[in-house]
Coordinates of N, CA and C in Angstrom, one line a residue:
Chain A
G1218 N 161.1 144.6 151.0 CA 161.3 143.6 150.0 C 162.2 144.1 148.8
D1219 N 162.5 143.2 147.9 CA 163.3 143.5 146.8 C 162.5 144.3 145.8
S1220 N 163.1 145.4 145.2 CA 162.3 146.2 144.2 C 163.3 147.0 143.4
V1221 N 162.8 147.5 142.3 CA 163.5 148.3 141.4 C 162.7 149.6 141.0
T1222 N 163.4 150.7 141.1 CA 162.7 152.0 140.7 C 163.5 152.6 139.6
Q1223 N 162.8 152.9 138.5 CA 163.5 153.5 137.4 C 162.7 154.7 136.9
M1224 N 163.5 155.6 136.3 CA 163.0 156.9 135.8 C 161.8 156.7 134.9
E1225 N 160.8 157.5 135.2 CA 159.6 157.5 134.3 C 159.9 158.1 133.0
G1226 N 159.2 157.6 132.0 CA 159.3 158.3 130.7 C 158.0 159.0 130.4
P1227 N 157.7 159.2 129.1 CA 158.6 158.8 128.0 C 159.8 159.9 127.9
V1228 N 160.9 159.4 127.3 CA 162.0 160.2 127.0 C 162.1 160.4 125.5
T1229 N 162.3 161.6 125.1 CA 162.5 161.9 123.7 C 163.8 162.7 123.5
L1230 N 164.6 162.1 122.6 CA 166.0 162.8 122.4 C 166.2 162.9 120.9
S1231 N 167.0 163.8 120.6 CA 167.5 164.0 119.2 C 168.7 163.0 119.0
E1232 N 168.8 162.6 117.7 CA 169.9 161.7 117.4 C 171.2 162.3 117.9
E1233 N 172.1 161.4 118.4 CA 173.5 161.8 118.9 C 173.4 162.5 120.2
A1234 N 172.3 162.6 120.8 CA 172.2 163.1 122.2 C 172.7 162.1 123.2
F1235 N 173.0 162.5 124.4 CA 173.5 161.7 125.5 C 172.3 161.2 126.3
L1236 N 172.3 159.9 126.6 CA 171.2 159.3 127.3 C 171.6 158.8 128.7
T1237 N 170.7 159.1 129.6 CA 170.8 158.5 131.0 C 169.4 158.1 131.4
I1238 N 169.3 156.9 131.8 CA 168.0 156.4 132.4 C 168.4 155.9 133.8
N1239 N 167.8 156.5 134.8 CA 168.2 156.2 136.2 C 167.5 154.9 136.7
C1240 N 168.2 154.2 137.5 CA 167.6 153.0 138.1 C 168.2 152.8 139.5
T1241 N 167.4 152.6 140.5 CA 167.9 152.3 141.8 C 167.2 151.1 142.3
Y1242 N 167.8 150.4 143.2 CA 167.2 149.1 143.7 C 167.2 149.0 145.2
T1243 N 166.4 148.1 145.7 CA 166.4 147.6 147.0 C 166.5 146.1 147.0
A1244 N 167.4 145.5 147.7 CA 167.6 144.1 147.7 C 168.1 143.6 149.1
T1245 N 167.6 142.5 149.5 CA 168.0 141.9 150.8 C 169.3 141.1 150.7
G1246 N 169.5 140.5 149.5 CA 170.7 139.7 149.4 C 171.7 140.4 148.5
Y1247 N 172.4 139.6 147.6 CA 173.4 140.2 146.7 C 172.8 140.0 145.3
P1248 N 172.2 141.0 144.8 CA 171.5 140.8 143.5 C 172.4 140.9 142.3
S1249 N 172.0 140.3 141.2 CA 172.5 140.6 139.9 C 171.6 141.6 139.3
L1250 N 172.2 142.5 138.5 CA 171.4 143.6 137.9 C 171.5 143.6 136.4
F1251 N 170.3 143.9 135.8 CA 170.2 143.8 134.3 C 169.5 145.0 133.7
W1252 N 169.8 145.3 132.5 CA 169.0 146.1 131.7 C 168.5 145.3 130.5
Y1253 N 167.2 145.3 130.3 CA 166.5 144.6 129.2 C 165.9 145.7 128.3
V1254 N 165.9 145.4 127.0 CA 165.3 146.3 126.0 C 164.2 145.6 125.2
Q1255 N 163.1 146.3 125.0 CA 162.0 145.8 124.2 C 161.7 146.7 123.1
Y1256 N 162.0 146.2 121.9 CA 161.8 146.9 120.6 C 160.3 146.7 120.3
P1257 N 159.7 147.6 119.5 CA 158.3 147.6 119.2 C 157.9 146.2 118.7
G1258 N 156.8 145.6 119.3 CA 156.3 144.4 118.8 C 157.1 143.1 119.1
E1259 N 158.1 143.3 120.0 CA 159.0 142.2 120.3 C 159.0 141.9 121.8
G1260 N 159.6 140.7 122.1 CA 159.8 140.4 123.5 C 161.0 141.1 124.1
L1261 N 161.2 141.0 125.3 CA 162.4 141.6 126.0 C 163.6 140.9 125.7
Q1262 N 164.7 141.6 125.5 CA 166.0 140.9 125.3 C 167.0 141.6 126.2
L1263 N 168.0 140.8 126.7 CA 169.0 141.3 127.6 C 169.9 142.3 126.8
L1264 N 170.1 143.5 127.4 CA 171.0 144.5 126.9 C 172.4 144.4 127.5
L1265 N 172.4 144.4 128.9 CA 173.6 144.2 129.6 C 173.3 143.8 131.0
K1266 N 174.4 143.3 131.7 CA 174.2 142.8 133.1 C 175.5 143.1 133.9
A1267 N 175.3 143.0 135.2 CA 176.4 143.1 136.1 C 176.1 142.2 137.3
T1268 N 177.0 141.5 137.8 CA 176.7 140.5 138.9 C 177.2 140.9 140.2
K1269 N 178.2 141.8 140.3 CA 178.7 142.2 141.6 C 179.0 143.7 141.6
A1270 N 179.2 144.2 142.8 CA 179.5 145.6 142.9 C 180.7 146.1 142.1
D1271 N 180.6 147.2 141.5 CA 181.6 147.9 140.7 C 181.8 147.3 139.3
D1272 N 181.1 146.2 139.0 CA 181.1 145.6 137.7 C 180.4 146.6 136.7
K1273 N 181.0 146.7 135.5 CA 180.3 147.5 134.5 C 179.9 146.6 133.4
G1274 N 178.6 146.7 133.1 CA 178.0 146.0 131.9 C 178.0 146.9 130.7
S1275 N 178.3 146.3 129.5 CA 178.3 147.2 128.3 C 177.9 146.4 127.1
N1276 N 177.2 147.0 126.2 CA 176.8 146.4 125.0 C 176.2 147.4 124.0
K1277 N 176.5 147.3 122.8 CA 176.0 148.2 121.7 C 176.1 149.7 122.1
G1278 N 177.2 150.1 122.8 CA 177.4 151.5 123.2 C 176.7 151.9 124.5
F1279 N 175.9 151.0 125.0 CA 175.3 151.3 126.3 C 176.2 150.8 127.5
E1280 N 176.1 151.5 128.6 CA 176.9 151.1 129.8 C 176.1 151.3 131.0
A1281 N 176.4 150.4 132.0 CA 175.8 150.7 133.3 C 176.8 150.1 134.4
T1282 N 177.0 150.8 135.5 CA 177.9 150.3 136.5 C 177.1 150.0 137.8
Y1283 N 177.4 148.9 138.4 CA 176.7 148.4 139.6 C 177.3 149.2 140.8
R1284 N 176.6 150.1 141.3 CA 177.0 150.9 142.4 C 176.3 150.5 143.7
K1285 N 177.1 149.8 144.6 CA 176.4 149.3 145.8 C 176.2 150.4 146.8
E1286 N 177.1 151.4 146.8 CA 177.0 152.4 147.8 C 175.8 153.3 147.6
T1287 N 175.4 153.5 146.3 CA 174.2 154.3 146.0 C 173.1 153.4 145.5
T1288 N 173.2 152.1 145.6 CA 172.2 151.1 145.1 C 171.6 151.5 143.8
S1289 N 172.5 151.8 142.8 CA 172.1 152.3 141.5 C 172.7 151.5 140.4
F1290 N 172.1 151.5 139.2 CA 172.5 150.9 138.0 C 172.0 151.7 136.8
H1291 N 172.5 152.9 136.7 CA 172.0 153.8 135.7 C 172.5 153.4 134.3
L1292 N 171.6 153.5 133.3 CA 172.0 153.2 131.9 C 172.4 154.5 131.2
E1293 N 173.5 154.4 130.5 CA 174.0 155.5 129.7 C 174.4 155.1 128.3
K1294 N 174.3 156.1 127.4 CA 174.8 155.9 126.1 C 175.2 157.3 125.6
G1295 N 176.4 157.4 125.0 CA 177.0 158.7 124.7 C 176.3 159.3 123.5
S1296 N 175.8 158.5 122.5 CA 175.3 159.1 121.3 C 174.2 158.2 120.8
V1297 N 172.9 158.5 121.0 CA 171.8 157.6 120.7 C 171.5 157.7 119.2
Q1298 N 170.9 156.6 118.7 CA 170.5 156.5 117.3 C 169.0 156.3 117.2
V1299 N 168.4 156.6 116.1 CA 167.0 156.3 115.9 C 166.7 154.9 116.2
S1300 N 167.6 154.0 115.9 CA 167.3 152.5 116.1 C 167.3 152.1 117.6
D1301 N 167.7 153.1 118.5 CA 167.7 152.8 119.9 C 166.3 153.0 120.5
S1302 N 165.4 153.5 119.7 CA 164.0 153.8 120.2 C 163.4 152.5 120.6
A1303 N 163.0 152.4 121.9 CA 162.5 151.2 122.5 C 162.1 151.5 123.9
V1304 N 161.6 150.4 124.6 CA 161.4 150.5 126.1 C 162.5 149.8 126.8
Y1305 N 163.0 150.5 127.8 CA 164.1 149.9 128.6 C 163.7 149.6 130.0
F1306 N 164.1 148.4 130.4 CA 163.7 147.9 131.7 C 164.9 147.6 132.6
C1307 N 164.9 148.1 133.8 CA 165.9 147.7 134.7 C 165.4 146.6 135.5
A1308 N 166.2 145.6 135.9 CA 165.7 144.5 136.6 C 166.8 143.9 137.6
L1309 N 166.4 143.3 138.6 CA 167.3 142.6 139.5 C 166.9 141.2 139.7
S1310 N 167.8 140.3 140.0 CA 167.6 138.9 140.3 C 168.3 138.6 141.6
V1311 N 167.6 137.9 142.5 CA 168.2 137.5 143.8 C 168.0 136.0 143.9
S1312 N 169.2 135.3 143.9 CA 169.1 133.8 143.8 C 168.4 133.2 145.0
N1313 N 168.5 133.8 146.1 CA 167.9 133.1 147.3 C 166.4 133.3 147.4
T1314 N 165.8 133.8 146.3 CA 164.3 133.9 146.3 C 163.8 133.1 145.1
G1315 N 164.4 132.0 144.8 CA 163.9 131.1 143.8 C 164.1 131.7 142.4
N1316 N 165.2 132.5 142.2 CA 165.5 133.2 141.0 C 164.4 134.1 140.5
Q1317 N 163.8 134.8 141.5 CA 162.8 135.8 141.2 C 163.4 137.0 140.6
F1318 N 162.8 137.5 139.5 CA 163.2 138.7 138.9 C 162.3 139.8 139.2
Y1319 N 162.8 141.0 139.5 CA 162.0 142.2 139.8 C 162.3 143.2 138.7
F1320 N 161.3 143.7 138.1 CA 161.4 144.7 137.0 C 161.0 146.0 137.4
G1321 N 161.6 147.1 136.8 CA 161.1 148.4 136.9 C 160.0 148.6 136.0
T1322 N 159.4 149.8 136.0 CA 158.2 150.0 135.2 C 158.5 150.3 133.8
G1323 N 159.7 150.3 133.4 CA 160.0 150.6 132.0 C 160.1 152.0 131.6
T1324 N 161.0 152.4 130.8 CA 161.2 153.8 130.3 C 161.2 153.8 128.8
S1325 N 160.2 154.4 128.2 CA 160.1 154.5 126.8 C 161.0 155.6 126.2
L1326 N 161.8 155.2 125.3 CA 162.8 156.1 124.6 C 162.4 156.3 123.1
T1327 N 162.3 157.5 122.7 CA 162.1 157.8 121.3 C 163.2 158.7 120.9
V1328 N 163.9 158.3 119.8 CA 165.0 159.1 119.3 C 164.6 159.7 117.9
I1329 N 164.6 161.0 117.8 CA 164.2 161.6 116.5 C 165.4 162.1 115.7
P1330 N 165.3 161.9 114.4 CA 166.4 162.3 113.5 C 166.7 163.8 113.6
Chain B
D1085 N 165.0 127.8 115.0 CA 165.9 127.6 116.1 C 165.6 128.6 117.2
T1086 N 164.3 129.0 117.3 CA 163.9 130.0 118.4 C 164.1 129.4 119.7
A1087 N 164.7 130.2 120.6 CA 165.1 129.7 121.9 C 163.9 129.5 122.8
V1088 N 163.0 130.5 122.9 CA 161.8 130.4 123.6 C 160.6 130.8 122.7
S1089 N 159.8 129.8 122.4 CA 158.7 130.0 121.4 C 157.4 129.9 122.1
Q1090 N 156.5 130.8 121.8 CA 155.1 130.7 122.4 C 154.1 130.8 121.3
T1091 N 153.0 130.1 121.4 CA 151.9 130.1 120.4 C 150.6 130.2 121.2
P1092 N 149.6 130.9 120.6 CA 149.7 131.7 119.4 C 150.3 133.1 119.6
K1093 N 150.6 133.8 118.6 CA 151.2 135.1 118.8 C 150.0 136.1 119.0
Y1094 N 148.9 135.9 118.4 CA 147.8 136.7 118.6 C 146.6 135.9 118.9
L1095 N 145.7 136.4 119.8 CA 144.5 135.6 120.2 C 143.4 136.6 120.5
V1096 N 142.3 136.5 119.7 CA 141.2 137.4 119.9 C 140.0 136.5 120.2
T1097 N 139.3 136.8 121.3 CA 138.3 135.9 121.8 C 137.2 136.7 122.5
Q1098 N 136.1 136.0 122.8 CA 135.0 136.7 123.5 C 135.1 136.5 125.0
M1099 N 134.5 137.4 125.7 CA 134.4 137.2 127.2 C 133.8 135.9 127.5
G1100 N 134.3 135.2 128.6 CA 133.7 134.0 129.0 C 134.3 132.7 128.4
N1101 N 135.1 132.9 127.3 CA 135.7 131.7 126.7 C 136.9 131.3 127.5
D1102 N 137.4 130.1 127.2 CA 138.6 129.5 127.8 C 139.6 129.4 126.7
K1103 N 140.9 129.8 127.0 CA 141.9 129.7 126.0 C 143.2 129.3 126.6
S1104 N 144.1 128.8 125.8 CA 145.5 128.4 126.2 C 146.5 129.0 125.4
I1105 N 147.7 129.2 126.1 CA 148.9 129.7 125.4 C 150.0 128.7 125.7
K1106 N 150.7 128.3 124.7 CA 151.7 127.3 124.9 C 153.1 127.9 124.8
C1107 N 154.1 127.4 125.6 CA 155.4 127.9 125.6 C 156.4 126.7 125.6
E1108 N 157.4 126.8 124.8 CA 158.5 125.8 124.8 C 159.8 126.5 124.7
Q1109 N 160.8 125.9 125.4 CA 162.2 126.4 125.4 C 163.1 125.3 125.0
N1110 N 164.1 125.6 124.2 CA 165.1 124.6 123.8 C 166.5 124.9 124.3
L1111 N 166.5 125.6 125.4 CA 167.8 126.1 126.0 C 168.3 125.2 127.0
G1112 N 167.5 124.2 127.4 CA 167.9 123.3 128.5 C 167.8 123.9 129.9
H1113 N 167.1 125.0 130.0 CA 166.9 125.7 131.3 C 166.0 125.0 132.2
D1114 N 166.3 125.2 133.5 CA 165.4 124.6 134.5 C 164.2 125.4 134.9
T1115 N 164.2 126.7 134.7 CA 163.2 127.5 135.3 C 162.4 128.2 134.1
M1116 N 161.1 128.2 134.2 CA 160.3 128.9 133.3 C 159.3 129.8 134.0
Y1117 N 158.8 130.8 133.3 CA 158.0 131.9 133.9 C 156.9 132.3 132.9
W1118 N 155.8 132.8 133.5 CA 154.8 133.6 132.7 C 154.8 135.0 133.3
Y1119 N 154.8 136.0 132.4 CA 154.7 137.4 132.8 C 153.5 138.0 132.0
K1120 N 152.8 138.9 132.7 CA 151.8 139.7 132.0 C 152.3 141.1 131.8
Q1121 N 152.1 141.6 130.6 CA 152.5 143.0 130.3 C 151.2 143.8 129.9
D1122 N 150.9 144.8 130.7 CA 149.7 145.6 130.4 C 150.0 146.7 129.4
S1123 N 149.0 147.5 129.1 CA 149.1 148.5 128.0 C 150.1 149.6 128.3
K1124 N 150.5 149.7 129.6 CA 151.5 150.7 130.0 C 152.9 150.1 130.0
K1125 N 153.0 148.9 129.5 CA 154.3 148.1 129.5 C 154.7 147.6 130.8
F1126 N 153.9 147.7 131.9 CA 154.3 147.2 133.2 C 154.3 145.7 133.1
L1127 N 155.4 145.1 133.6 CA 155.6 143.6 133.6 C 155.2 143.1 135.0
K1128 N 154.4 142.1 135.0 CA 154.0 141.5 136.3 C 154.3 140.0 136.2
I1129 N 155.1 139.4 137.2 CA 155.3 138.0 137.2 C 154.0 137.3 137.6
M1130 N 153.7 136.2 137.0 CA 152.5 135.5 137.3 C 152.9 134.1 138.0
F1131 N 153.7 133.4 137.3 CA 154.1 132.1 137.8 C 155.5 131.8 137.4
S1132 N 156.1 130.9 138.2 CA 157.4 130.4 137.9 C 157.5 128.9 138.2
Y1133 N 158.1 128.1 137.3 CA 158.3 126.7 137.6 C 159.8 126.4 137.5
N1134 N 160.2 125.6 138.4 CA 161.6 125.1 138.4 C 161.5 123.6 138.2
N1135 N 162.0 123.1 137.1 CA 162.0 121.6 136.9 C 160.6 121.0 137.1
K1136 N 159.6 121.6 136.6 CA 158.2 121.2 136.6 C 157.5 121.4 137.9
E1137 N 158.2 122.1 138.9 CA 157.6 122.4 140.2 C 157.3 123.8 140.3
L1138 N 156.1 124.2 140.8 CA 155.7 125.6 140.9 C 156.5 126.2 142.1
I1139 N 157.2 127.3 141.8 CA 158.0 127.9 142.9 C 157.5 129.4 143.1
I1140 N 156.9 130.0 142.1 CA 156.4 131.3 142.3 C 154.9 131.3 141.8
N1141 N 154.1 131.8 142.7 CA 152.6 131.9 142.3 C 152.1 133.2 142.9
E1142 N 152.2 134.2 142.1 CA 151.8 135.5 142.6 C 150.3 135.6 142.7
T1143 N 149.8 136.7 143.2 CA 148.4 136.9 143.3 C 147.7 137.0 142.0
V1144 N 147.3 135.9 141.5 CA 146.7 135.8 140.2 C 145.3 135.1 140.3
P1145 N 144.3 135.6 139.7 CA 143.0 134.9 139.8 C 143.1 133.4 139.5
N1146 N 142.4 132.6 140.2 CA 142.6 131.1 139.9 C 141.9 130.7 138.6
R1147 N 141.5 131.6 137.8 CA 141.1 131.3 136.4 C 142.3 131.0 135.6
F1148 N 143.5 131.4 136.1 CA 144.7 131.2 135.4 C 145.4 129.9 135.9
S1149 N 145.6 129.0 135.1 CA 146.3 127.8 135.6 C 147.4 127.4 134.7
P1150 N 148.6 127.4 135.3 CA 149.8 126.9 134.5 C 149.9 125.4 134.6
K1151 N 150.6 124.9 133.5 CA 150.8 123.4 133.5 C 152.2 123.2 132.9
S1152 N 153.0 122.4 133.6 CA 154.4 122.2 133.1 C 154.5 120.6 132.9
P1153 N 154.3 120.1 131.7 CA 154.4 118.7 131.5 C 155.8 118.2 131.6
D1154 N 156.8 119.0 131.3 CA 158.2 118.7 131.4 C 158.9 120.0 131.5
K1155 N 160.2 120.0 131.8 CA 160.9 121.2 132.1 C 161.1 122.1 130.9
A1156 N 160.8 121.6 129.7 CA 161.0 122.4 128.5 C 159.7 123.1 128.1
H1157 N 158.6 122.8 128.8 CA 157.3 123.4 128.4 C 156.5 124.0 129.6
L1158 N 155.9 125.1 129.4 CA 155.1 125.7 130.4 C 153.9 126.4 129.7
N1159 N 152.7 125.8 129.9 CA 151.5 126.3 129.2 C 150.7 127.1 130.2
L1160 N 149.9 128.0 129.7 CA 149.0 128.8 130.5 C 147.6 128.7 130.0
H1161 N 146.7 128.2 130.9 CA 145.3 128.1 130.5 C 144.5 129.1 131.3
I1162 N 143.6 129.8 130.6 CA 142.8 130.8 131.2 C 141.3 130.5 131.0
N1163 N 140.6 130.4 132.1 CA 139.2 130.1 132.1 C 138.4 131.4 132.1
S1164 N 137.2 131.4 131.6 CA 136.2 132.4 131.8 C 136.8 133.8 131.6
L1165 N 137.4 134.0 130.4 CA 138.1 135.2 130.1 C 137.3 136.5 130.4
E1166 N 138.0 137.5 130.9 CA 137.4 138.8 131.2 C 138.1 139.9 130.4
L1167 N 137.4 141.0 130.3 CA 138.0 142.2 129.5 C 139.4 142.5 130.1
G1168 N 139.6 142.5 131.4 CA 140.8 142.9 132.0 C 142.0 141.9 131.8
D1169 N 141.7 140.8 131.2 CA 142.7 139.8 130.9 C 143.5 140.2 129.6
S1170 N 142.9 141.2 128.8 CA 143.6 141.6 127.6 C 145.0 142.2 128.0
A1171 N 146.0 141.7 127.3 CA 147.4 142.0 127.6 C 148.3 141.2 126.7
V1172 N 149.6 141.5 126.9 CA 150.6 140.6 126.2 C 151.2 139.7 127.3
Y1173 N 151.1 138.4 127.0 CA 151.7 137.4 127.9 C 153.0 136.9 127.4
F1174 N 154.0 137.0 128.3 CA 155.3 136.6 127.9 C 155.7 135.4 128.7
C1175 N 156.3 134.4 127.9 CA 156.9 133.3 128.6 C 158.4 133.6 128.6
A1176 N 159.1 133.1 129.6 CA 160.5 133.3 129.7 C 161.1 132.1 130.4
S1177 N 162.4 131.9 130.2 CA 163.2 130.8 130.9 C 164.5 131.3 131.4
S1178 N 165.1 130.6 132.4 CA 166.4 131.0 132.8 C 167.0 129.7 133.4
P1179 N 168.4 129.7 133.4 CA 169.1 128.6 134.1 C 169.0 129.0 135.6
F1180 N 168.8 128.0 136.4 CA 168.7 128.3 137.8 C 170.1 128.7 138.3
P1181 N 170.2 129.8 139.0 CA 171.5 130.3 139.4 C 172.3 129.3 140.1
G1182 N 173.6 129.3 139.9 CA 174.4 128.3 140.5 C 174.7 127.1 139.5
T1183 N 173.8 127.0 138.5 CA 174.0 125.9 137.5 C 174.7 126.5 136.3
A1184 N 174.4 127.7 135.9 CA 175.0 128.3 134.8 C 174.7 129.8 134.8
G1185 N 175.7 130.6 134.5 CA 175.5 132.0 134.2 C 174.9 132.7 135.4
T1186 N 174.3 133.8 135.2 CA 173.7 134.6 136.3 C 172.2 134.4 136.4
G1187 N 171.7 133.5 135.7 CA 170.3 133.2 135.7 C 169.5 134.3 134.9
E1188 N 170.1 134.9 133.9 CA 169.3 135.9 133.1 C 168.1 135.3 132.4
L1189 N 167.2 136.1 132.1 CA 165.9 135.7 131.5 C 166.0 135.7 130.0
F1190 N 165.4 134.7 129.4 CA 165.3 134.7 127.9 C 163.8 134.7 127.7
F1191 N 163.3 135.7 126.9 CA 161.9 135.9 126.7 C 161.4 135.3 125.3
G1192 N 160.2 134.9 125.3 CA 159.5 134.6 124.0 C 159.1 135.9 123.4
E1193 N 158.5 135.9 122.3 CA 158.0 137.1 121.6 C 156.7 137.6 122.0
G1194 N 156.0 136.9 122.9 CA 154.8 137.4 123.5 C 153.6 136.9 122.7
S1195 N 152.5 136.8 123.5 CA 151.2 136.4 122.9 C 150.2 137.5 123.3
R1196 N 149.7 138.2 122.3 CA 148.8 139.3 122.5 C 147.4 138.8 122.6
L1197 N 146.8 138.9 123.8 CA 145.4 138.4 124.0 C 144.5 139.6 124.0
T1198 N 143.5 139.5 123.2 CA 142.4 140.6 123.2 C 141.1 139.9 123.5
V1199 N 140.5 140.4 124.6 CA 139.2 139.9 125.0 C 138.1 140.9 124.6
L1200 N 137.1 140.5 123.8 CA 136.1 141.4 123.4 C 134.8 141.3 124.2

């Protein structure tokens, strides 16, 4: 079945460090891939997305590339800030399953000054 | 002008009670969802409605009953509340793929339910 596996946390980094959060997926069709971010006390919001192989999603300095050959969609940021502290969720959506979304388990990131 | 709004934001109640959470979206989306997030932040899909019709109904106790009076509203009613129902419940909506965009999800702010 369709699923997402993402790196377990929690992750603690110093400000300006490089961030990678790994995400791999299994899908029967042609999924769209997403990263969502959840700041403390808030709902999830879309961070970036990619709808086909080799697409790169980017937003707020974060990037992720849809790699079909490795079934991955790793999230990266070159220099994290304290304000990036949040929980990050990798997700996929396959339209032939009634627009079902599959989420990873979430990775908690804390950035310390 | 909140896109997906849910009420109440906080709900504290006793075991055995019945409670409801309401959700409304003003995005014109066809599909709405209920997700449950536990204390470890794990998100689990509960239900999904497309244009008022149930399309996803995961293994959820039948104490949970969704109701969609129209495509802009999806309410969640919970009977005989148990301690394990304590969680944050998120409503979300998306355009059905093929109609607009990639069908990304738009979430409400969540309703934190505490069962004592």
